[in-house]
Amino acid sequence: MTGNTLLLLVTAWVIGVDNFSFFGHVLKTYGTAPAMLPALLALALAFGALSVLLVGLVAFGRAIKPVLIVLLLLSALTAYFMDSYGVVINDEMLQNVAQTNPAEARDLLNFRLLAYFLGLGVVPAWLVARARLRWRGWRAEAWARLKLLSLALLAIVGPALLFGGFFASFVREHKPLRSYANPAFPLYSVVKYARGRLASPADQAIEPIGLDARRSAEDPHRELMILVVGETARADHFSLNGYARETNPLLKQEAGVISFTDFHACGTSTAVSVPCMFSAEGSNGKAEGKESLLDVLQRAGVHVLWLDNNSDSKGVALRVPYQDFKSPEVNTVCDVECRDEGMLVPLQDYIDSHPSGDIVIVLHQMGNHGPAYYKRYPAAFERFKPVCRNNDLSQCTPEEIINAYDNALLYTDHFLAKTIELLKRNSERFETALIYVSDHGESLGEGGTWLHGLPRAIAPKAQLHVPAIMWFGGHHHDIDLAALRQRRDQPYTHDNLFHTVLGFLEIETAIYRPELDILHGSRKPDWPQ
């Protein structure tokens, strides 16, 4: 067998068995009318030829078997995640993979993943390794490869010319379809991610922001804010927002809680959203390489603390006090895993140890991190039954998955209510505030999509529409709750968080934008707007 023959066989295998998601989305977009069949076949031919062209440029000589083996293994894994969860493997998803901790990775392991990897990847890779290749010398092999690549190029250009209108529609009007092309799009994403990493070395200088930040001298009262970064919560599953199930029974009893019903995330993954939430650049800028909100607060004299029961702060808290609460050595509330409420245990001591100055504490939840939603809450919170106890969501009914997800929201309700109780105990000494915002939402099977991480341009509302609540306490707080409540249905995004925190803490700096401060315009009459 020649190297070219092996290349064609492997490419045909990958196109044929690892691209059900790609061809499924194409058929869903264009339909299956007989008149469409020639154009669809032309697309399949061009897609296969493109794969031959890309792989054929690097899989040559002694490199052919290693390249094809890696291609088979990666394509099998890509096929599993696209077929099982409806996700795409773009550069943001690769960033998520790079930042995933072992516990999160274990939640994704199941028999279906093993079957995909062995059946679609390992077995054909073993056959490639065993294949005997006939080497005809460098000149003959190079000439044969040049002819193959030329034919592949013709197989791309020819169909594009014959079905120009269809291909123009595919390229211009249905760009998201390309995200499902395996292995072409994942390979492109690997290159894009690698270029981004090389362009942003780990030791690059951090650009300071808010160098003029200072605490306003007009307000003599101290502020205590707890900012909770939620995980994978959907706004439409909060009963505070009208969800039929009672997922917020405790928060509902807090008269001062205000839920913002039209709040949207700046990304669909933790790795993107968390840096964006704390960035002055917002969703239109690049948070990497610049200081965050926490740096500005610390510069203004605020005591800042980040406690994390999730993966990490994604670079936001690198220059402020930070503590990891994912292990029982630190977190005193653990069963099958360490619970979010364990982060509340040391907070009173921390508050008492700072007799002067404002305090901001960030709590990064484990929240509703999937797909093992059933692990995200203690047994006492399993109110909705039956639940999915499998991280292979295809083995569960939609009802079981939603039940487990909603039970995790019940636990978040409990956690936030306990946080408010802590703030109430300190409201004699401070103007107190709770802000809770989820980093992103979650797909629960709508349209065949699960989890999160789709590119923002094609992400469903479920992955972007997130819950956001506020609560204020203390005798001296300046917030007009009635005025703020009237604005609860206005559209807001993660871009508002940076400036809202600055506004509440009365931090004066040129980077503060009052038009993005949710609280601006909701101060009591005697407070300067």
PDB file of N, CA and C in Angstrom, residues 264-359:
ATOM      1  N   HIS A 264     -27.383  39.234  30.466  1.00  0.00           N
ATOM      2  CA  HIS A 264     -26.717  38.328  29.526  1.00  0.00           C
ATOM      3  C   HIS A 264     -25.203  38.304  29.742  1.00  0.00           C
ATOM      4  N   ALA A 265     -24.633  37.119  29.539  1.00  0.00           N
ATOM      5  CA  ALA A 265     -23.204  36.898  29.737  1.00  0.00           C
ATOM      6  C   ALA A 265     -22.413  37.363  28.528  1.00  0.00           C
ATOM      7  N   CYS A 266     -21.140  37.659  28.767  1.00  0.00           N
ATOM      8  CA  CYS A 266     -20.278  38.078  27.660  1.00  0.00           C
ATOM      9  C   CYS A 266     -19.588  36.888  27.008  1.00  0.00           C
ATOM     10  N   GLY A 267     -19.780  35.692  27.539  1.00  0.00           N
ATOM     11  CA  GLY A 267     -19.216  34.492  26.943  1.00  0.00           C
ATOM     12  C   GLY A 267     -20.036  33.283  27.339  1.00  0.00           C
ATOM     13  N   THR A 268     -19.681  32.133  26.790  1.00  0.00           N
ATOM     14  CA  THR A 268     -20.404  30.899  27.097  1.00  0.00           C
ATOM     15  C   THR A 268     -19.530  29.891  27.833  1.00  0.00           C
ATOM     16  N   SER A 269     -18.409  30.342  28.356  1.00  0.00           N
ATOM     17  CA  SER A 269     -17.533  29.464  29.129  1.00  0.00           C
ATOM     18  C   SER A 269     -16.901  30.264  30.252  1.00  0.00           C
ATOM     19  N   THR A 270     -16.492  29.566  31.296  1.00  0.00           N
ATOM     20  CA  THR A 270     -15.871  30.231  32.440  1.00  0.00           C
ATOM     21  C   THR A 270     -14.592  30.937  32.035  1.00  0.00           C
ATOM     22  N   ALA A 271     -13.795  30.296  31.176  1.00  0.00           N
ATOM     23  CA  ALA A 271     -12.508  30.862  30.780  1.00  0.00           C
ATOM     24  C   ALA A 271     -12.653  32.193  30.068  1.00  0.00           C
ATOM     25  N   VAL A 272     -13.769  32.402  29.398  1.00  0.00           N
ATOM     26  CA  VAL A 272     -14.012  33.665  28.699  1.00  0.00           C
ATOM     27  C   VAL A 272     -14.769  34.643  29.585  1.00  0.00           C
ATOM     28  N   SER A 273     -15.818  34.168  30.236  1.00  0.00           N
ATOM     29  CA  SER A 273     -16.723  35.066  30.954  1.00  0.00           C
ATOM     30  C   SER A 273     -16.110  35.677  32.204  1.00  0.00           C
ATOM     31  N   VAL A 274     -15.400  34.888  33.001  1.00  0.00           N
ATOM     32  CA  VAL A 274     -14.901  35.424  34.268  1.00  0.00           C
ATOM     33  C   VAL A 274     -13.911  36.569  34.048  1.00  0.00           C
ATOM     34  N   PRO A 275     -12.895  36.431  33.182  1.00  0.00           N
ATOM     35  CA  PRO A 275     -12.042  37.601  32.930  1.00  0.00           C
ATOM     36  C   PRO A 275     -12.818  38.789  32.377  1.00  0.00           C
ATOM     37  N   CYS A 276     -13.801  38.523  31.521  1.00  0.00           N
ATOM     38  CA  CYS A 276     -14.600  39.596  30.936  1.00  0.00           C
ATOM     39  C   CYS A 276     -15.415  40.319  31.998  1.00  0.00           C
ATOM     40  N   MET A 277     -15.991  39.580  32.939  1.00  0.00           N
ATOM     41  CA  MET A 277     -16.813  40.172  33.992  1.00  0.00           C
ATOM     42  C   MET A 277     -16.050  41.210  34.800  1.00  0.00           C
ATOM     43  N   PHE A 278     -14.772  40.946  35.023  1.00  0.00           N
ATOM     44  CA  PHE A 278     -13.965  41.810  35.890  1.00  0.00           C
ATOM     45  C   PHE A 278     -13.078  42.768  35.097  1.00  0.00           C
ATOM     46  N   SER A 279     -13.331  42.874  33.807  1.00  0.00           N
ATOM     47  CA  SER A 279     -12.510  43.713  32.938  1.00  0.00           C
ATOM     48  C   SER A 279     -13.186  45.040  32.639  1.00  0.00           C
ATOM     49  N   ALA A 280     -12.390  46.104  32.598  1.00  0.00           N
ATOM     50  CA  ALA A 280     -12.919  47.410  32.191  1.00  0.00           C
ATOM     51  C   ALA A 280     -13.240  47.428  30.707  1.00  0.00           C
ATOM     52  N   GLU A 281     -12.641  46.494  29.954  1.00  0.00           N
ATOM     53  CA  GLU A 281     -12.858  46.447  28.510  1.00  0.00           C
ATOM     54  C   GLU A 281     -14.229  45.881  28.166  1.00  0.00           C
ATOM     55  N   GLY A 282     -14.791  45.060  29.053  1.00  0.00           N
ATOM     56  CA  GLY A 282     -16.083  44.454  28.779  1.00  0.00           C
ATOM     57  C   GLY A 282     -16.010  43.449  27.649  1.00  0.00           C
ATOM     58  N   SER A 283     -17.149  43.142  27.072  1.00  0.00           N
ATOM     59  CA  SER A 283     -17.226  42.119  26.032  1.00  0.00           C
ATOM     60  C   SER A 283     -16.625  42.571  24.715  1.00  0.00           C
ATOM     61  N   ASN A 284     -16.373  43.855  24.554  1.00  0.00           N
ATOM     62  CA  ASN A 284     -15.812  44.357  23.299  1.00  0.00           C
ATOM     63  C   ASN A 284     -14.294  44.442  23.324  1.00  0.00           C
ATOM     64  N   GLY A 285     -13.696  44.123  24.449  1.00  0.00           N
ATOM     65  CA  GLY A 285     -12.255  44.256  24.566  1.00  0.00           C
ATOM     66  C   GLY A 285     -11.577  42.957  24.899  1.00  0.00           C
ATOM     67  N   LYS A 286     -10.306  43.061  25.304  1.00  0.00           N
ATOM     68  CA  LYS A 286      -9.505  41.890  25.637  1.00  0.00           C
ATOM     69  C   LYS A 286      -8.999  42.058  27.061  1.00  0.00           C
ATOM     70  N   ALA A 287      -9.462  41.184  27.951  1.00  0.00           N
ATOM     71  CA  ALA A 287      -9.106  41.306  29.361  1.00  0.00           C
ATOM     72  C   ALA A 287      -7.671  40.877  29.628  1.00  0.00           C
ATOM     73  N   GLU A 288      -7.159  39.940  28.835  1.00  0.00           N
ATOM     74  CA  GLU A 288      -5.835  39.396  29.085  1.00  0.00           C
ATOM     75  C   GLU A 288      -4.776  40.478  28.937  1.00  0.00           C
ATOM     76  N   GLY A 289      -3.827  40.467  29.863  1.00  0.00           N
ATOM     77  CA  GLY A 289      -2.736  41.428  29.797  1.00  0.00           C
ATOM     78  C   GLY A 289      -3.027  42.746  30.484  1.00  0.00           C
ATOM     79  N   LYS A 290      -4.212  42.878  31.082  1.00  0.00           N
ATOM     80  CA  LYS A 290      -4.572  44.111  31.779  1.00  0.00           C
ATOM     81  C   LYS A 290      -5.060  43.787  33.187  1.00  0.00           C
ATOM     82  N   GLU A 291      -4.911  44.755  34.073  1.00  0.00           N
ATOM     83  CA  GLU A 291      -5.410  44.573  35.422  1.00  0.00           C
ATOM     84  C   GLU A 291      -6.927  44.439  35.416  1.00  0.00           C
ATOM     85  N   SER A 292      -7.442  43.899  36.511  1.00  0.00           N
ATOM     86  CA  SER A 292      -8.877  43.668  36.625  1.00  0.00           C
ATOM     87  C   SER A 292      -9.500  44.633  37.626  1.00  0.00           C
ATOM     88  N   LEU A 293     -10.804  44.505  37.787  1.00  0.00           N
ATOM     89  CA  LEU A 293     -11.536  45.285  38.783  1.00  0.00           C
ATOM     90  C   LEU A 293     -10.912  45.141  40.168  1.00  0.00           C
ATOM     91  N   LEU A 294     -10.469  43.936  40.512  1.00  0.00           N
ATOM     92  CA  LEU A 294      -9.931  43.706  41.848  1.00  0.00           C
ATOM     93  C   LEU A 294      -8.654  44.495  42.082  1.00  0.00           C
ATOM     94  N   ASP A 295      -7.838  44.664  41.044  1.00  0.00           N
ATOM     95  CA  ASP A 295      -6.633  45.482  41.170  1.00  0.00           C
ATOM     96  C   ASP A 295      -6.986  46.931  41.456  1.00  0.00           C
ATOM     97  N   VAL A 296      -8.015  47.422  40.772  1.00  0.00           N
ATOM     98  CA  VAL A 296      -8.447  48.808  40.980  1.00  0.00           C
ATOM     99  C   VAL A 296      -8.948  48.994  42.411  1.00  0.00           C
ATOM    100  N   LEU A 297      -9.753  48.045  42.896  1.00  0.00           N
ATOM    101  CA  LEU A 297     -10.274  48.140  44.257  1.00  0.00           C
ATOM    102  C   LEU A 297      -9.143  48.115  45.278  1.00  0.00           C
ATOM    103  N   GLN A 298      -8.211  47.210  45.081  1.00  0.00           N
ATOM    104  CA  GLN A 298      -7.093  47.100  46.015  1.00  0.00           C
ATOM    105  C   GLN A 298      -6.258  48.373  46.015  1.00  0.00           C
ATOM    106  N   ARG A 299      -6.071  48.956  44.836  1.00  0.00           N
ATOM    107  CA  ARG A 299      -5.310  50.206  44.737  1.00  0.00           C
ATOM    108  C   ARG A 299      -6.007  51.341  45.486  1.00  0.00           C
ATOM    109  N   ALA A 300      -7.343  51.295  45.520  1.00  0.00           N
ATOM    110  CA  ALA A 300      -8.111  52.339  46.203  1.00  0.00           C
ATOM    111  C   ALA A 300      -8.193  52.105  47.710  1.00  0.00           C
ATOM    112  N   GLY A 301      -7.566  51.042  48.194  1.00  0.00           N
ATOM    113  CA  GLY A 301      -7.546  50.787  49.626  1.00  0.00           C
ATOM    114  C   GLY A 301      -8.579  49.797  50.116  1.00  0.00           C
ATOM    115  N   VAL A 302      -9.297  49.156  49.209  1.00  0.00           N
ATOM    116  CA  VAL A 302     -10.300  48.158  49.595  1.00  0.00           C
ATOM    117  C   VAL A 302      -9.599  46.839  49.922  1.00  0.00           C
ATOM    118  N   HIS A 303     -10.043  46.177  50.987  1.00  0.00           N
ATOM    119  CA  HIS A 303      -9.542  44.837  51.311  1.00  0.00           C
ATOM    120  C   HIS A 303     -10.261  43.834  50.402  1.00  0.00           C
ATOM    121  N   VAL A 304      -9.505  43.105  49.592  1.00  0.00           N
ATOM    122  CA  VAL A 304     -10.077  42.197  48.599  1.00  0.00           C
ATOM    123  C   VAL A 304      -9.656  40.766  48.916  1.00  0.00           C
ATOM    124  N   LEU A 305     -10.606  39.840  48.828  1.00  0.00           N
ATOM    125  CA  LEU A 305     -10.336  38.419  49.051  1.00  0.00           C
ATOM    126  C   LEU A 305     -11.115  37.601  48.033  1.00  0.00           C
ATOM    127  N   TRP A 306     -10.454  36.622  47.410  1.00  0.00           N
ATOM    128  CA  TRP A 306     -11.115  35.707  46.464  1.00  0.00           C
ATOM    129  C   TRP A 306     -11.051  34.296  47.042  1.00  0.00           C
ATOM    130  N   LEU A 307     -12.216  33.680  47.237  1.00  0.00           N
ATOM    131  CA  LEU A 307     -12.306  32.280  47.646  1.00  0.00           C
ATOM    132  C   LEU A 307     -12.891  31.482  46.487  1.00  0.00           C
ATOM    133  N   ASP A 308     -12.300  30.321  46.201  1.00  0.00           N
ATOM    134  CA  ASP A 308     -12.647  29.603  44.973  1.00  0.00           C
ATOM    135  C   ASP A 308     -12.992  28.153  45.248  1.00  0.00           C
ATOM    136  N   ASN A 309     -14.219  27.759  44.883  1.00  0.00           N
ATOM    137  CA  ASN A 309     -14.616  26.355  44.934  1.00  0.00           C
ATOM    138  C   ASN A 309     -14.802  25.800  43.530  1.00  0.00           C
ATOM    139  N   ASN A 310     -14.258  26.510  42.542  1.00  0.00           N
ATOM    140  CA  ASN A 310     -14.338  26.116  41.141  1.00  0.00           C
ATOM    141  C   ASN A 310     -12.923  25.830  40.658  1.00  0.00           C
ATOM    142  N   SER A 311     -12.668  25.975  39.383  1.00  0.00           N
ATOM    143  CA  SER A 311     -11.352  25.660  38.838  1.00  0.00           C
ATOM    144  C   SER A 311     -10.292  26.639  39.326  1.00  0.00           C
ATOM    145  N   ASP A 312     -10.451  27.928  39.044  1.00  0.00           N
ATOM    146  CA  ASP A 312      -9.593  28.993  39.556  1.00  0.00           C
ATOM    147  C   ASP A 312     -10.185  30.316  39.094  1.00  0.00           C
ATOM    148  N   SER A 313      -9.454  31.400  39.280  1.00  0.00           N
ATOM    149  CA  SER A 313     -10.003  32.727  38.969  1.00  0.00           C
ATOM    150  C   SER A 313      -9.787  33.136  37.525  1.00  0.00           C
ATOM    151  N   LYS A 314      -9.173  32.271  36.710  1.00  0.00           N
ATOM    152  CA  LYS A 314      -8.892  32.572  35.299  1.00  0.00           C
ATOM    153  C   LYS A 314      -8.053  33.841  35.159  1.00  0.00           C
ATOM    154  N   GLY A 315      -7.153  34.035  36.108  1.00  0.00           N
ATOM    155  CA  GLY A 315      -6.226  35.161  36.053  1.00  0.00           C
ATOM    156  C   GLY A 315      -6.716  36.429  36.711  1.00  0.00           C
ATOM    157  N   VAL A 316      -7.973  36.472  37.128  1.00  0.00           N
ATOM    158  CA  VAL A 316      -8.543  37.705  37.686  1.00  0.00           C
ATOM    159  C   VAL A 316      -7.927  38.036  39.040  1.00  0.00           C
ATOM    160  N   ALA A 317      -7.664  37.020  39.865  1.00  0.00           N
ATOM    161  CA  ALA A 317      -7.245  37.247  41.252  1.00  0.00           C
ATOM    162  C   ALA A 317      -5.761  36.974  41.479  1.00  0.00           C
ATOM    163  N   LEU A 318      -4.953  37.093  40.453  1.00  0.00           N
ATOM    164  CA  LEU A 318      -3.534  36.765  40.585  1.00  0.00           C
ATOM    165  C   LEU A 318      -2.796  37.692  41.540  1.00  0.00           C
ATOM    166  N   ARG A 319      -3.304  38.903  41.719  1.00  0.00           N
ATOM    167  CA  ARG A 319      -2.570  39.899  42.509  1.00  0.00           C
ATOM    168  C   ARG A 319      -3.311  40.305  43.790  1.00  0.00           C
ATOM    169  N   VAL A 320      -4.291  39.496  44.187  1.00  0.00           N
ATOM    170  CA  VAL A 320      -5.018  39.746  45.440  1.00  0.00           C
ATOM    171  C   VAL A 320      -5.012  38.459  46.260  1.00  0.00           C
ATOM    172  N   PRO A 321      -5.280  38.537  47.566  1.00  0.00           N
ATOM    173  CA  PRO A 321      -5.342  37.315  48.387  1.00  0.00           C
ATOM    174  C   PRO A 321      -6.353  36.315  47.818  1.00  0.00           C
ATOM    175  N   TYR A 322      -5.927  35.046  47.748  1.00  0.00           N
ATOM    176  CA  TYR A 322      -6.713  33.999  47.078  1.00  0.00           C
ATOM    177  C   TYR A 322      -6.616  32.727  47.900  1.00  0.00           C
ATOM    178  N   GLN A 323      -7.721  31.988  47.987  1.00  0.00           N
ATOM    179  CA  GLN A 323      -7.701  30.708  48.690  1.00  0.00           C
ATOM    180  C   GLN A 323      -8.560  29.693  47.954  1.00  0.00           C
ATOM    181  N   ASP A 324      -7.990  28.504  47.772  1.00  0.00           N
ATOM    182  CA  ASP A 324      -8.656  27.407  47.075  1.00  0.00           C
ATOM    183  C   ASP A 324      -9.459  26.589  48.087  1.00  0.00           C
ATOM    184  N   PHE A 325     -10.771  26.415  47.816  1.00  0.00           N
ATOM    185  CA  PHE A 325     -11.651  25.700  48.736  1.00  0.00           C
ATOM    186  C   PHE A 325     -12.122  24.363  48.171  1.00  0.00           C
ATOM    187  N   LYS A 326     -11.380  23.780  47.260  1.00  0.00           N
ATOM    188  CA  LYS A 326     -11.831  22.532  46.646  1.00  0.00           C
ATOM    189  C   LYS A 326     -11.370  21.290  47.406  1.00  0.00           C
ATOM    190  N   SER A 327     -10.578  21.459  48.451  1.00  0.00           N
ATOM    191  CA  SER A 327     -10.087  20.293  49.183  1.00  0.00           C
ATOM    192  C   SER A 327     -10.572  20.330  50.624  1.00  0.00           C
ATOM    193  N   PRO A 328     -10.803  19.159  51.240  1.00  0.00           N
ATOM    194  CA  PRO A 328     -11.279  19.109  52.630  1.00  0.00           C
ATOM    195  C   PRO A 328     -10.255  19.630  53.629  1.00  0.00           C
ATOM    196  N   GLU A 329      -8.996  19.771  53.220  1.00  0.00           N
ATOM    197  CA  GLU A 329      -7.994  20.351  54.113  1.00  0.00           C
ATOM    198  C   GLU A 329      -8.305  21.814  54.411  1.00  0.00           C
ATOM    199  N   VAL A 330      -9.025  22.474  53.491  1.00  0.00           N
ATOM    200  CA  VAL A 330      -9.382  23.886  53.656  1.00  0.00           C
ATOM    201  C   VAL A 330     -10.879  24.038  53.879  1.00  0.00           C
ATOM    202  N   ASN A 331     -11.667  23.350  53.070  1.00  0.00           N
ATOM    203  CA  ASN A 331     -13.126  23.454  53.114  1.00  0.00           C
ATOM    204  C   ASN A 331     -13.672  22.467  54.145  1.00  0.00           C
ATOM    205  N   THR A 332     -14.377  22.978  55.126  1.00  0.00           N
ATOM    206  CA  THR A 332     -14.885  22.115  56.206  1.00  0.00           C
ATOM    207  C   THR A 332     -16.256  21.528  55.907  1.00  0.00           C
ATOM    208  N   VAL A 333     -16.829  21.853  54.737  1.00  0.00           N
ATOM    209  CA  VAL A 333     -18.151  21.328  54.369  1.00  0.00           C
ATOM    210  C   VAL A 333     -17.990  20.489  53.104  1.00  0.00           C
ATOM    211  N   CYS A 334     -17.652  19.218  53.277  1.00  0.00           N
ATOM    212  CA  CYS A 334     -17.413  18.326  52.141  1.00  0.00           C
ATOM    213  C   CYS A 334     -18.125  16.999  52.374  1.00  0.00           C
ATOM    214  N   ASP A 335     -18.678  16.424  51.300  1.00  0.00           N
ATOM    215  CA  ASP A 335     -19.178  15.049  51.325  1.00  0.00           C
ATOM    216  C   ASP A 335     -18.624  14.363  50.084  1.00  0.00           C
ATOM    217  N   VAL A 336     -19.443  14.137  49.049  1.00  0.00           N
ATOM    218  CA  VAL A 336     -18.893  13.566  47.821  1.00  0.00           C
ATOM    219  C   VAL A 336     -17.981  14.567  47.128  1.00  0.00           C
ATOM    220  N   GLU A 337     -18.187  15.843  47.394  1.00  0.00           N
ATOM    221  CA  GLU A 337     -17.271  16.886  46.959  1.00  0.00           C
ATOM    222  C   GLU A 337     -17.409  18.061  47.922  1.00  0.00           C
ATOM    223  N   CYS A 338     -16.496  18.998  47.862  1.00  0.00           N
ATOM    224  CA  CYS A 338     -16.537  20.137  48.772  1.00  0.00           C
ATOM    225  C   CYS A 338     -17.590  21.137  48.309  1.00  0.00           C
ATOM    226  N   ARG A 339     -18.374  21.626  49.276  1.00  0.00           N
ATOM    227  CA  ARG A 339     -19.557  22.426  48.975  1.00  0.00           C
ATOM    228  C   ARG A 339     -19.257  23.920  49.008  1.00  0.00           C
ATOM    229  N   ASP A 340     -20.062  24.656  48.242  1.00  0.00           N
ATOM    230  CA  ASP A 340     -19.890  26.104  48.152  1.00  0.00           C
ATOM    231  C   ASP A 340     -20.026  26.781  49.511  1.00  0.00           C
ATOM    232  N   GLU A 341     -20.930  26.296  50.357  1.00  0.00           N
ATOM    233  CA  GLU A 341     -21.161  26.983  51.629  1.00  0.00           C
ATOM    234  C   GLU A 341     -19.962  26.893  52.561  1.00  0.00           C
ATOM    235  N   GLY A 342     -19.019  26.002  52.255  1.00  0.00           N
ATOM    236  CA  GLY A 342     -17.789  25.963  53.045  1.00  0.00           C
ATOM    237  C   GLY A 342     -16.996  27.253  52.950  1.00  0.00           C
ATOM    238  N   MET A 343     -17.185  27.989  51.856  1.00  0.00           N
ATOM    239  CA  MET A 343     -16.478  29.267  51.711  1.00  0.00           C
ATOM    240  C   MET A 343     -16.976  30.314  52.697  1.00  0.00           C
ATOM    241  N   LEU A 344     -18.175  30.120  53.247  1.00  0.00           N
ATOM    242  CA  LEU A 344     -18.732  31.094  54.191  1.00  0.00           C
ATOM    243  C   LEU A 344     -18.144  30.950  55.592  1.00  0.00           C
ATOM    244  N   VAL A 345     -17.601  29.776  55.905  1.00  0.00           N
ATOM    245  CA  VAL A 345     -17.175  29.475  57.279  1.00  0.00           C
ATOM    246  C   VAL A 345     -16.143  30.469  57.813  1.00  0.00           C
ATOM    247  N   PRO A 346     -15.082  30.803  57.065  1.00  0.00           N
ATOM    248  CA  PRO A 346     -14.058  31.686  57.641  1.00  0.00           C
ATOM    249  C   PRO A 346     -14.333  33.180  57.467  1.00  0.00           C
ATOM    250  N   LEU A 347     -15.455  33.545  56.865  1.00  0.00           N
ATOM    251  CA  LEU A 347     -15.635  34.943  56.474  1.00  0.00           C
ATOM    252  C   LEU A 347     -15.806  35.889  57.659  1.00  0.00           C
ATOM    253  N   GLN A 348     -16.512  35.462  58.707  1.00  0.00           N
ATOM    254  CA  GLN A 348     -16.695  36.380  59.835  1.00  0.00           C
ATOM    255  C   GLN A 348     -15.362  36.721  60.482  1.00  0.00           C
ATOM    256  N   ASP A 349     -14.494  35.728  60.610  1.00  0.00           N
ATOM    257  CA  ASP A 349     -13.166  36.002  61.169  1.00  0.00           C
ATOM    258  C   ASP A 349     -12.396  36.966  60.272  1.00  0.00           C
ATOM    259  N   TYR A 350     -12.519  36.778  58.966  1.00  0.00           N
ATOM    260  CA  TYR A 350     -11.823  37.685  58.046  1.00  0.00           C
ATOM    261  C   TYR A 350     -12.352  39.110  58.194  1.00  0.00           C
ATOM    262  N   ILE A 351     -13.673  39.251  58.257  1.00  0.00           N
ATOM    263  CA  ILE A 351     -14.276  40.580  58.401  1.00  0.00           C
ATOM    264  C   ILE A 351     -13.827  41.226  59.710  1.00  0.00           C
ATOM    265  N   ASP A 352     -13.838  40.459  60.792  1.00  0.00           N
ATOM    266  CA  ASP A 352     -13.458  40.997  62.099  1.00  0.00           C
ATOM    267  C   ASP A 352     -11.985  41.387  62.155  1.00  0.00           C
ATOM    268  N   SER A 353     -11.174  40.747  61.318  1.00  0.00           N
ATOM    269  CA  SER A 353      -9.732  41.042  61.335  1.00  0.00           C
ATOM    270  C   SER A 353      -9.381  42.319  60.585  1.00  0.00           C
ATOM    271  N   HIS A 354     -10.382  42.971  60.004  1.00  0.00           N
ATOM    272  CA  HIS A 354     -10.158  44.233  59.289  1.00  0.00           C
ATOM    273  C   HIS A 354     -11.056  45.304  59.910  1.00  0.00           C
ATOM    274  N   PRO A 355     -10.574  45.959  60.964  1.00  0.00           N
ATOM    275  CA  PRO A 355     -11.411  46.920  61.691  1.00  0.00           C
ATOM    276  C   PRO A 355     -11.641  48.236  60.963  1.00  0.00           C
ATOM    277  N   SER A 356     -10.967  48.448  59.861  1.00  0.00           N
ATOM    278  CA  SER A 356     -11.175  49.680  59.101  1.00  0.00           C
ATOM    279  C   SER A 356     -11.105  49.365  57.613  1.00  0.00           C
ATOM    280  N   GLY A 357     -11.687  50.280  56.827  1.00  0.00           N
ATOM    281  CA  GLY A 357     -11.651  50.117  55.383  1.00  0.00           C
ATOM    282  C   GLY A 357     -12.798  49.284  54.849  1.00  0.00           C
ATOM    283  N   ASP A 358     -13.041  49.417  53.548  1.00  0.00           N
ATOM    284  CA  ASP A 358     -14.081  48.639  52.878  1.00  0.00           C
ATOM    285  C   ASP A 358     -13.573  47.230  52.578  1.00  0.00           C
ATOM    286  N   ILE A 359     -14.513  46.313  52.394  1.00  0.00           N
ATOM    287  CA  ILE A 359     -14.168  44.911  52.147  1.00  0.00           C
ATOM    288  C   ILE A 359     -14.983  44.395  50.965  1.00  0.00           C
TER     289      ILE A 359
END
